[in-house]
Short mmCIF file of C-alpha atoms and ligand atoms in Angstrom, two decimals:
data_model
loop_
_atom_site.label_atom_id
_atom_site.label_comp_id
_atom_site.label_asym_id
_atom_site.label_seq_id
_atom_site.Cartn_x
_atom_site.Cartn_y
_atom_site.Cartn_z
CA UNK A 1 0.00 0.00 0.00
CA UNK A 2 1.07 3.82 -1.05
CA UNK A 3 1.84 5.39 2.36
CA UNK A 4 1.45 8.64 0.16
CA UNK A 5 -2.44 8.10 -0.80
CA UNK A 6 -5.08 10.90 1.04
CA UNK A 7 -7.34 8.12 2.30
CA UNK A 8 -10.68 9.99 2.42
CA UNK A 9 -12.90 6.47 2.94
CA UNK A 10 -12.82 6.91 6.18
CA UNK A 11 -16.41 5.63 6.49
CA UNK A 12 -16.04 2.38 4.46
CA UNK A 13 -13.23 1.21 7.25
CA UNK A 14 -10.31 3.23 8.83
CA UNK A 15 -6.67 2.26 9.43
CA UNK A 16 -6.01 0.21 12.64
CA UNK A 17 -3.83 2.65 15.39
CA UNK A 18 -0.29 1.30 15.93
CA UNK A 19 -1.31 0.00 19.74
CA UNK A 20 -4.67 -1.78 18.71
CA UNK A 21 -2.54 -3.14 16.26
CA UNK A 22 0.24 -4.39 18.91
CA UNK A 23 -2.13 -5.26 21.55
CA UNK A 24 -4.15 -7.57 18.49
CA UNK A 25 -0.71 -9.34 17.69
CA UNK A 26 -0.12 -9.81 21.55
CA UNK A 27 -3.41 -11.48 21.75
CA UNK A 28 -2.85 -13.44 18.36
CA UNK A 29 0.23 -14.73 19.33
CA UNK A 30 1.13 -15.21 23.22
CA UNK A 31 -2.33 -14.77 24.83
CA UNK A 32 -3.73 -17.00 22.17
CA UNK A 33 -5.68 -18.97 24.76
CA UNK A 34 -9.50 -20.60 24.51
CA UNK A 35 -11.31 -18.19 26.81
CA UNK A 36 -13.79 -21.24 27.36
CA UNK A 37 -10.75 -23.50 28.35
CA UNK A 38 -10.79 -24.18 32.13
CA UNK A 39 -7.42 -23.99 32.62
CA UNK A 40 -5.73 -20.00 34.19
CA UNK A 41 -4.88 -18.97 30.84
CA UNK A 42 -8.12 -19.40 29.39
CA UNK A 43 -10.08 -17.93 31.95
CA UNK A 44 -7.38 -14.95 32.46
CA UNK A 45 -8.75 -13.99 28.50
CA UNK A 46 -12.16 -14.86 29.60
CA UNK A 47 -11.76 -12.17 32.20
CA UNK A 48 -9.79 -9.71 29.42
CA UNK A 49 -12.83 -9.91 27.65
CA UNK A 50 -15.40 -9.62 30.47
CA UNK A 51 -13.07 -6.17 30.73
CA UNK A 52 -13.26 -4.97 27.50
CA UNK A 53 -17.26 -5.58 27.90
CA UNK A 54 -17.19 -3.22 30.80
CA UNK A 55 -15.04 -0.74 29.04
CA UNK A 56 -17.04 -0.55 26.39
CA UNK A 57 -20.34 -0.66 27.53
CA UNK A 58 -18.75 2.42 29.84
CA UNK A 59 -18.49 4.46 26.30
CA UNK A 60 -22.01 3.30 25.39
CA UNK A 61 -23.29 5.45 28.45
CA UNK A 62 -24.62 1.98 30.39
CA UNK A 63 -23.00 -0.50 32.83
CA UNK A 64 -21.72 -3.57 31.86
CA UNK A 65 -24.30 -6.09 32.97
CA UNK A 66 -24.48 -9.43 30.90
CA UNK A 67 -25.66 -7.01 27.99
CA UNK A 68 -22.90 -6.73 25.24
CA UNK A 69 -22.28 -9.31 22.56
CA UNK A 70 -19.23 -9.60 20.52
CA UNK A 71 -20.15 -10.94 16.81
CA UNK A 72 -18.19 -11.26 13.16
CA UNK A 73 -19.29 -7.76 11.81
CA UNK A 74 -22.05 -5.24 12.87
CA UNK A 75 -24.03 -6.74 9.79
CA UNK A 76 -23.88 -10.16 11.79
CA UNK A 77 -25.10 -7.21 14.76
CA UNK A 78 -27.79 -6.19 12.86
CA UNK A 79 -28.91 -9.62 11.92
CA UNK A 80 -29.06 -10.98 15.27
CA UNK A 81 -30.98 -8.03 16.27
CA UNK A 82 -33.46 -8.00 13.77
CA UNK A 83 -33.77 -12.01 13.64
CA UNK A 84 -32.92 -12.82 16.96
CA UNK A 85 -35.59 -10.62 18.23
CA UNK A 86 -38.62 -11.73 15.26
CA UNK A 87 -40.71 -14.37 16.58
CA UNK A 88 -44.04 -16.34 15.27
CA UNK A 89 -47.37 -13.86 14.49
CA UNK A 90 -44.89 -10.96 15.53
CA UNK A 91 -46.88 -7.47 14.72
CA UNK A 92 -45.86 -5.15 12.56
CA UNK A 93 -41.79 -3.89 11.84
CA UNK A 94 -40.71 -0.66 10.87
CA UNK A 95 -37.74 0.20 8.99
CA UNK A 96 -35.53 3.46 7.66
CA UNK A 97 -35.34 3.78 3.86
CA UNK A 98 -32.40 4.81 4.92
CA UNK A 99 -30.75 1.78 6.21
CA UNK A 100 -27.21 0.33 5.63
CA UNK A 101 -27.61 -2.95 3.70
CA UNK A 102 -27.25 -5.19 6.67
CA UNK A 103 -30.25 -3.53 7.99
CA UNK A 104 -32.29 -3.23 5.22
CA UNK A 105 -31.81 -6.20 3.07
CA UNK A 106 -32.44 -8.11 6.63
CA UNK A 107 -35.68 -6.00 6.73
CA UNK A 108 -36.41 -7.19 2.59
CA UNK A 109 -35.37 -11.33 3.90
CA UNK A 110 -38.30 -10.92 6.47
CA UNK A 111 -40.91 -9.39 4.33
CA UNK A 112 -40.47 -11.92 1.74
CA UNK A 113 -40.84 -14.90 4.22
CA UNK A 114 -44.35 -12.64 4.76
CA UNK A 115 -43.45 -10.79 8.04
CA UNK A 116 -45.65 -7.29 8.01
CA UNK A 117 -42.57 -4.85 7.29
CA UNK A 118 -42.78 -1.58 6.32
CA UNK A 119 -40.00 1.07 5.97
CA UNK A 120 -40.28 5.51 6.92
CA UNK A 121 -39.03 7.75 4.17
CA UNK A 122 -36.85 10.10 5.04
CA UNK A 123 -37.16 14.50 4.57
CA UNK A 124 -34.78 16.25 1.95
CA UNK A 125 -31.97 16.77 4.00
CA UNK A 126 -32.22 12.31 4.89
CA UNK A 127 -33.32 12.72 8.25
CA UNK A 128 -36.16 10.48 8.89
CA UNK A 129 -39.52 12.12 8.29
CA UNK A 130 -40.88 11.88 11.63
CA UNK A 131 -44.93 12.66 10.50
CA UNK A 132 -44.19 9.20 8.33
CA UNK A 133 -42.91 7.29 11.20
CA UNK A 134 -46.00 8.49 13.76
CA UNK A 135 -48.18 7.87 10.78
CA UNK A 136 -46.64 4.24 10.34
CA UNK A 137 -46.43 3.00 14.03
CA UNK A 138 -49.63 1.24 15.41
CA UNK A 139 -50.50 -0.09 18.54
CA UNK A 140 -49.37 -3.58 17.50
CA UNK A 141 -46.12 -2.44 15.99
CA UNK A 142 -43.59 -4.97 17.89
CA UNK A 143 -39.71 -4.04 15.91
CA UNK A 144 -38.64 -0.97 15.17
CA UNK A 145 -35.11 -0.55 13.37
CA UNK A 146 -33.90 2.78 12.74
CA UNK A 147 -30.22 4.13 12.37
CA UNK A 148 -28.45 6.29 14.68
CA UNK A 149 -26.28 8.08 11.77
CA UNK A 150 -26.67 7.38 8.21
CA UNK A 151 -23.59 6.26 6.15
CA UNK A 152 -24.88 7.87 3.03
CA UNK A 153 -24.81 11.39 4.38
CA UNK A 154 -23.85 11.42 8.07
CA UNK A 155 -26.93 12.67 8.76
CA UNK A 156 -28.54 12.11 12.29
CA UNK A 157 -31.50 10.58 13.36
CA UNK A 158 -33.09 11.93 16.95
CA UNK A 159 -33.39 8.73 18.53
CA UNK A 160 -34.56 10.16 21.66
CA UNK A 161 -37.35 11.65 19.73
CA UNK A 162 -38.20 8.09 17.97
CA UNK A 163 -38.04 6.36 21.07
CA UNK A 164 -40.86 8.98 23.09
CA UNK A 165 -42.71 8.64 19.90
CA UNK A 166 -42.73 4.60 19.82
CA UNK A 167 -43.69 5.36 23.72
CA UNK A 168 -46.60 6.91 23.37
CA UNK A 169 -47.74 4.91 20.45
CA UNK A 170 -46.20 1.20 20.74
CA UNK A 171 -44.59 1.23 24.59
CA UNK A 172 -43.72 -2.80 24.24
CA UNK A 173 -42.06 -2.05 21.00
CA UNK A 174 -38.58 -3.42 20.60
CA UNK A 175 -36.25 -0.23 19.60
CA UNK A 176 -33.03 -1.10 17.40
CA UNK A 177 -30.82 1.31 16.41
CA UNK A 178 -27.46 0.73 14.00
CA UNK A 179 -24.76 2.90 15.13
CA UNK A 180 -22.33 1.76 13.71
CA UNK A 181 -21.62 5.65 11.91
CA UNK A 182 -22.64 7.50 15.52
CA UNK A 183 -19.84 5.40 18.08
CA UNK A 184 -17.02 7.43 18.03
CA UNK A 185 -18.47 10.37 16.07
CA UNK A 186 -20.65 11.64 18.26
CA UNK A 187 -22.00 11.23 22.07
CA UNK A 188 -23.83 7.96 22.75
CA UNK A 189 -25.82 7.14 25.62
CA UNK A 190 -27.91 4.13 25.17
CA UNK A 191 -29.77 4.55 28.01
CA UNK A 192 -30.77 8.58 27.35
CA UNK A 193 -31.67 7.29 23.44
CA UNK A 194 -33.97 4.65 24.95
CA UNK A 195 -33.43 2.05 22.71
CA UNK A 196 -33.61 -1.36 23.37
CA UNK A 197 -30.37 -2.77 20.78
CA UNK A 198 -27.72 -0.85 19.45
CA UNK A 199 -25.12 -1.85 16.88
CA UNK A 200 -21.16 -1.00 16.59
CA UNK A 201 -18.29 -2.12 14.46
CA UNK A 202 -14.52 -1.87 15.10
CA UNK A 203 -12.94 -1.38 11.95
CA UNK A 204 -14.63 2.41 11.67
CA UNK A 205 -13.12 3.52 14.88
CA UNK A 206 -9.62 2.70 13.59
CA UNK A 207 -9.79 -0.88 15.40
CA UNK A 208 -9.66 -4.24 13.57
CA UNK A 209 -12.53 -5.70 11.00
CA UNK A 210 -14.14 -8.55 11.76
CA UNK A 211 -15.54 -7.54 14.83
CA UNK A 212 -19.05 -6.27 16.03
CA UNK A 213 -20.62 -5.53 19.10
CA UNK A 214 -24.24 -5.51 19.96
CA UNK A 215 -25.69 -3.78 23.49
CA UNK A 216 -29.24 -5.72 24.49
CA UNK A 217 -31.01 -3.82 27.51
CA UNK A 218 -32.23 -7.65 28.50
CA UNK A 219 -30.83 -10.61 26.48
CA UNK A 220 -34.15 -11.98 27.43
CA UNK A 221 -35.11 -10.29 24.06
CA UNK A 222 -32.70 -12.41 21.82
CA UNK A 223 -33.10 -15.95 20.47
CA UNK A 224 -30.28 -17.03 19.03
CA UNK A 225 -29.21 -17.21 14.82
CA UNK A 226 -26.08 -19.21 15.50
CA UNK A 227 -26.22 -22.45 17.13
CA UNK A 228 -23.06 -24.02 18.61
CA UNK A 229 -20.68 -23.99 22.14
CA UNK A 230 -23.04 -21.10 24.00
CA UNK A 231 -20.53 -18.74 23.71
CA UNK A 232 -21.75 -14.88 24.78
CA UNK A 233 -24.85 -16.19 26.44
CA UNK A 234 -25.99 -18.83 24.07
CA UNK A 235 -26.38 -15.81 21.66
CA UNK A 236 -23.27 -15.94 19.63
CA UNK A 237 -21.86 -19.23 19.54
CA UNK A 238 -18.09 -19.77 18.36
CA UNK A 239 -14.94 -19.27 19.97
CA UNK A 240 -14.12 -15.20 20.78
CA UNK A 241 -12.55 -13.12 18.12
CA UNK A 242 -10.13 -12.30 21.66
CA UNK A 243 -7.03 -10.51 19.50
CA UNK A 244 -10.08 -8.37 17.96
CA UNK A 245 -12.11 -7.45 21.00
CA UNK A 246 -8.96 -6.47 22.39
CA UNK A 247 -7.76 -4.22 20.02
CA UNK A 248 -11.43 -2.76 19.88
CA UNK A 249 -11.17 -1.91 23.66
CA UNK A 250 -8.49 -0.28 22.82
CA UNK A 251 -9.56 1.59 20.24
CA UNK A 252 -12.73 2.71 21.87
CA UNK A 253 -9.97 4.23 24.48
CA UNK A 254 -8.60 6.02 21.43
CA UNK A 255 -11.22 7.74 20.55
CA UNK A 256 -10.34 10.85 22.50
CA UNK A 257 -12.39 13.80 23.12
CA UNK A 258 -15.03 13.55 20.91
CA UNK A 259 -15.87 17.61 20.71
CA UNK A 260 -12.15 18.20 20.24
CA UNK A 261 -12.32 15.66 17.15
CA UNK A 262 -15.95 16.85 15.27
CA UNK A 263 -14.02 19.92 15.54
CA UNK A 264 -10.51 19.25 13.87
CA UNK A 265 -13.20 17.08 11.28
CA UNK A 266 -15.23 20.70 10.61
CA UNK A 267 -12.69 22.41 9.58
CA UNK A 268 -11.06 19.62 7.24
CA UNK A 269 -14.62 20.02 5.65
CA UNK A 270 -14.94 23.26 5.46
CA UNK A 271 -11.31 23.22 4.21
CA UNK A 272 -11.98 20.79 1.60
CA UNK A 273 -15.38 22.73 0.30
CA UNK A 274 -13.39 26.21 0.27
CA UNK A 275 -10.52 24.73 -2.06
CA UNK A 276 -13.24 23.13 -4.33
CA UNK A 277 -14.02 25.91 -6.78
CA UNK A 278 -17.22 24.32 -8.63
CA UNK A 279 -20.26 25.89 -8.87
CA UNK A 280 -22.24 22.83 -10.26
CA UNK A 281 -22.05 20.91 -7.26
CA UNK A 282 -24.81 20.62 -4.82
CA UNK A 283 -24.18 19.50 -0.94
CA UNK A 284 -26.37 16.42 0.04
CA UNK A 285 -24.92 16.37 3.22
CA UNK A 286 -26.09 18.11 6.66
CA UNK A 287 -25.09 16.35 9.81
CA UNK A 288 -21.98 14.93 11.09
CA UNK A 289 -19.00 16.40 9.51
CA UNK A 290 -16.81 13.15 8.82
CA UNK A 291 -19.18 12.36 5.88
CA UNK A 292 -19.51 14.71 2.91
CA UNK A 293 -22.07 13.61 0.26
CA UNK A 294 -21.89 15.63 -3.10
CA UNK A 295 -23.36 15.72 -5.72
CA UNK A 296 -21.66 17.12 -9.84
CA UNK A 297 -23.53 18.08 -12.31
CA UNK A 298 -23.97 16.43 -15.88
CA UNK A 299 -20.96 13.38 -14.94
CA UNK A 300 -20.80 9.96 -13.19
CA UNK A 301 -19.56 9.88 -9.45
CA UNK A 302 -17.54 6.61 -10.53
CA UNK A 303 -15.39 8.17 -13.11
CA UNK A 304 -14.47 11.14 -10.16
CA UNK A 305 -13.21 8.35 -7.93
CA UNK A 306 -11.37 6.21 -10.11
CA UNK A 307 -9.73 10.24 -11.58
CA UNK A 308 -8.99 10.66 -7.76
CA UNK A 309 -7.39 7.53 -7.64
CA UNK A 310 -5.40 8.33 -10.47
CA UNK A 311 -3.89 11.25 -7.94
CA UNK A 312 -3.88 9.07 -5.52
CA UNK A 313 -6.73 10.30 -3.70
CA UNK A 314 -9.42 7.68 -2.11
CA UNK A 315 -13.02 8.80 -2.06
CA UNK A 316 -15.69 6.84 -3.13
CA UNK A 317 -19.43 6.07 -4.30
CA UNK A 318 -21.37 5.83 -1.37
CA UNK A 319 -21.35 2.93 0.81
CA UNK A 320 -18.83 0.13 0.23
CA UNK A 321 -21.92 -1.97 -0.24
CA UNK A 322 -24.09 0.06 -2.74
CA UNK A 323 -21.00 1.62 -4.35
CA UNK A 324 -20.90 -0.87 -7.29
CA UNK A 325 -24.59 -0.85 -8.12
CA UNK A 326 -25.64 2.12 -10.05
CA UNK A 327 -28.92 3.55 -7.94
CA UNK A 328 -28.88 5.03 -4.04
CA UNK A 329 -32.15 4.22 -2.69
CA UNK A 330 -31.57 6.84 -0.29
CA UNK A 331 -30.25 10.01 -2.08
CA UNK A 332 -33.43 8.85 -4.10
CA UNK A 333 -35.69 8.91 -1.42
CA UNK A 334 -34.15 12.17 0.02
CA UNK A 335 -35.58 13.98 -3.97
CA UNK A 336 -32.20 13.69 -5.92
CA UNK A 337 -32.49 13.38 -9.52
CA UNK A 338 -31.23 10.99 -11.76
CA UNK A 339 -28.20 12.96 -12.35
CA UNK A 340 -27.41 13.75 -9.00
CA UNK A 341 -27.29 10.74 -7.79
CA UNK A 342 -25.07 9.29 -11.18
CA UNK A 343 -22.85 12.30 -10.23
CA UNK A 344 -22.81 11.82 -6.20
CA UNK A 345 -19.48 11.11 -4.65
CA UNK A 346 -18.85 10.69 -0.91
CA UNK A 347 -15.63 11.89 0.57
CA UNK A 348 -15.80 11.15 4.64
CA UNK A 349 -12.77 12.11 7.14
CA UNK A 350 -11.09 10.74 10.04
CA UNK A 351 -9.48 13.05 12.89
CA UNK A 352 -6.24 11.88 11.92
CA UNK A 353 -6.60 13.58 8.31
CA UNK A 354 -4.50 16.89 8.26
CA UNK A 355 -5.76 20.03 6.33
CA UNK A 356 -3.34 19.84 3.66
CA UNK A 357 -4.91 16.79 2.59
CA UNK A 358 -7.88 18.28 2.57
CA UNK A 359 -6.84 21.13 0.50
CA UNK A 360 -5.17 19.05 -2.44
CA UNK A 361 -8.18 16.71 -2.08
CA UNK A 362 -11.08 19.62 -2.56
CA UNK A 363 -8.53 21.07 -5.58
CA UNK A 364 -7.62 17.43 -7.36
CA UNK A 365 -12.01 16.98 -7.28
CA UNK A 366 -12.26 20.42 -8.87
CA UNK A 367 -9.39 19.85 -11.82
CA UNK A 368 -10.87 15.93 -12.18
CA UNK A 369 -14.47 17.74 -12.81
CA UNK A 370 -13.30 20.05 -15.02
CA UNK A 371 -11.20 17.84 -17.07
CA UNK A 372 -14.36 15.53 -17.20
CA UNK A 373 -16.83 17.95 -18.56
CA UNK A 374 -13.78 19.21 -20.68
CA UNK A 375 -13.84 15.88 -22.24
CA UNK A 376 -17.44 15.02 -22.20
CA UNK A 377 -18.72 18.15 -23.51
CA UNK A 378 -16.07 20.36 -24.49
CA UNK A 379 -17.13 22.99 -21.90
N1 PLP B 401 -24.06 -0.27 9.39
C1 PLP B 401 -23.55 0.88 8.92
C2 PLP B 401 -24.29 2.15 9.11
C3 PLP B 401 -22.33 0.86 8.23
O1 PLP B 401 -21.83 1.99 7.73
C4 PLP B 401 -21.67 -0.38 8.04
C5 PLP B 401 -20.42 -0.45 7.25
O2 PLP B 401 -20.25 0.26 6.28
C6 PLP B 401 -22.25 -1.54 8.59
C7 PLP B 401 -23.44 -1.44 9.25
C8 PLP B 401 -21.58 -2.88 8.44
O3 PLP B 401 -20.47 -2.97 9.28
P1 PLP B 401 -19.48 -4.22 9.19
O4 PLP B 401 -18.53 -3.92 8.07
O5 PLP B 401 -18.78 -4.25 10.54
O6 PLP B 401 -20.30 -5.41 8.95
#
């Protein structure tokens, strides 16, 4: 890998920190023990992890108390929360439009079996609309699964506000919420929000892939998806990703002071948008600052990234998931046109970006457009 590439993908995955990566080798290597082996070693990592658990659940804005559980991904997250909670003549489910894939093709698997799902638009600027979602809940509505911050646009849903909403209008609702864009990015407090499950990943908080981790208010709540040893409660059976939830402890530590951070992110944004001098391009973004959704006039969004590339200069589509399919069901439902959305791009930050990578990056995107339209329509 070019050590000289501006990585600006920050919220497809983000580099592992030097320590995370040490303390994942130390547990990959020498503390390589079965945490369900009886023996001291294995229950000295079964204890590590029980610690991580508290840590984390600490940065969650809860106490640890048998309700955190350590998956593959946060898609395997979302799946255990949205199958592991659906149960025989369950009422009705409510989804986002604006869902990540792991939510939302989850959502698609259970209406097809002939569960009664149905899914909230969102308002122009892809928060959800919140009229829709009153309109949409019933007193028999049992699942509700709506994200914290959206990938697309880093816009934020009010979770507080969905969760008095579903309280006044479905109280025994089940309230899941993927924030796997929010941890780290901005303040989390599971308990304030209200909900019932919420999602996180590693691997976008500079800690390892492959792991998830999924808070449960009462695992009484859960059946499990994956049968096996009765690992994390008979919820998540298979032996512990340990060198990963390790280096994710960690890297929840690393996360800093999360004011200090949106604001070094701000003003890589608002460096980046100052050196792009375009005047066909339209902002699709209004929430958190580490994700910048744009949209160019009259060109395709692919051709941008792979003439950023070129510069070495990684932005991309949209979501690592959607970015090879040509549509965006959300910038869609948000009122984009056509051509927006063929011409959308998303560029998202991390607070170890400097502003003179933001600078090149915002004037590379403006010579790349040019050139294009140069090319395309001799403008
Ligand atoms: N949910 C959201 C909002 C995401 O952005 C992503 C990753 O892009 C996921 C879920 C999936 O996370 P993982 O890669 O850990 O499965």
């Amino acid at each position: 890998m070019n050590n000289n590439v501006i990585f600006l993908d920050n919220a497809s995955t983000s580099k592992m920190s030097e320590k995370s990566a040490e303390i994942f080798n130390n547990y990959a290597c020498n503390n390589y023990f079965n945490p369900s082996a009886i023996y001291s070693y294995g229950a000295k990592v079964h204890d590590d992890i029980k610690n991580a658990k508290i840590n984390i659940a600490k940065h969650l804005g809860t106490q640890f108390n048998q309700n955190l559980i350590f998956c593959g991904s946060a898609t395997e997250c979302n799946n255990l929360a949205i199958m592991g909670c659906y149960r025989k003549n369950f009422g009705k489910m409510i989804f986002s439009v604006g869902e990540h894939p792991a939510v939302y093709n989850t959502a698609m698997h259970l209406k097809s079996i002939g569960a009664n799902v149905d899914f909230v638009n969102l308002q122009t600027n892809g928060e959800i609309d919140y009229d829709d979602l009153k309109n949409k809940l019933t007193p028999d509505t049992s699942f509700i699964s709506i994200m914290h911050v959206s990938n697309e646009t880093g816009m934020i849903n009010d979770l507080k506000k969905i969760s008095d909403i579903k309280n006044h209008i479905c109280p025994k609702a089940i309230f899941h919420s993927d924030g796997v864009q929010a941890f780290g990015k901005t303040k989390v407090n599971v308990e304030y929000f209200g909900v019932d499950l919420y999602t996180i990943s590693a691997h976008k908080i500079n800690g390892p892939k492959g792991v998830g981790a999924l808070y449960v208010k009462d695992i009484k709540l859960l059946n499990p998806i994956i049968f096996g040893g009765g690992q994390e409660y008979n919820l998540r059976s298979g032996t512990e990703n340990v060198a990963g939830i390790m280096a994710f402890s960690n890297a929840v530590d690393e996360i800093g002071d999360i004011r200090a951070n949106q604001q070094h992110i701000n003003m890589l944004k608002n460096e980046f948008l100052n050196s792009l001098s375009v005047k066909e391009v339209k902002i699709n973004s209004y929430g958190l600052p580490h994700i910048l959704s744009l949209s160019f006039d009259g060109v395709n969004g692919e051709t941008l990234v792979h003439m950023m590339e070129q510069h070495n200069i990684l932005i991309s589509r949209g979501s690592a998931c959607s970015s090879k399919k040509s549509g965006n069901r959300i910038l869609e439902n948000m009122g984009l046109s056509p051509s927006q959305i063929l011409g959308s791009v998303r560029i998202s930050f991390s607070k170890y970006n400097t502003l003179s990578e933001a600078k090149v990056a915002g004037k590379t995107l403006s010579e790349c457009y040019k050139q294009l339209l140069k090319t395309l329509y001799n403008k």
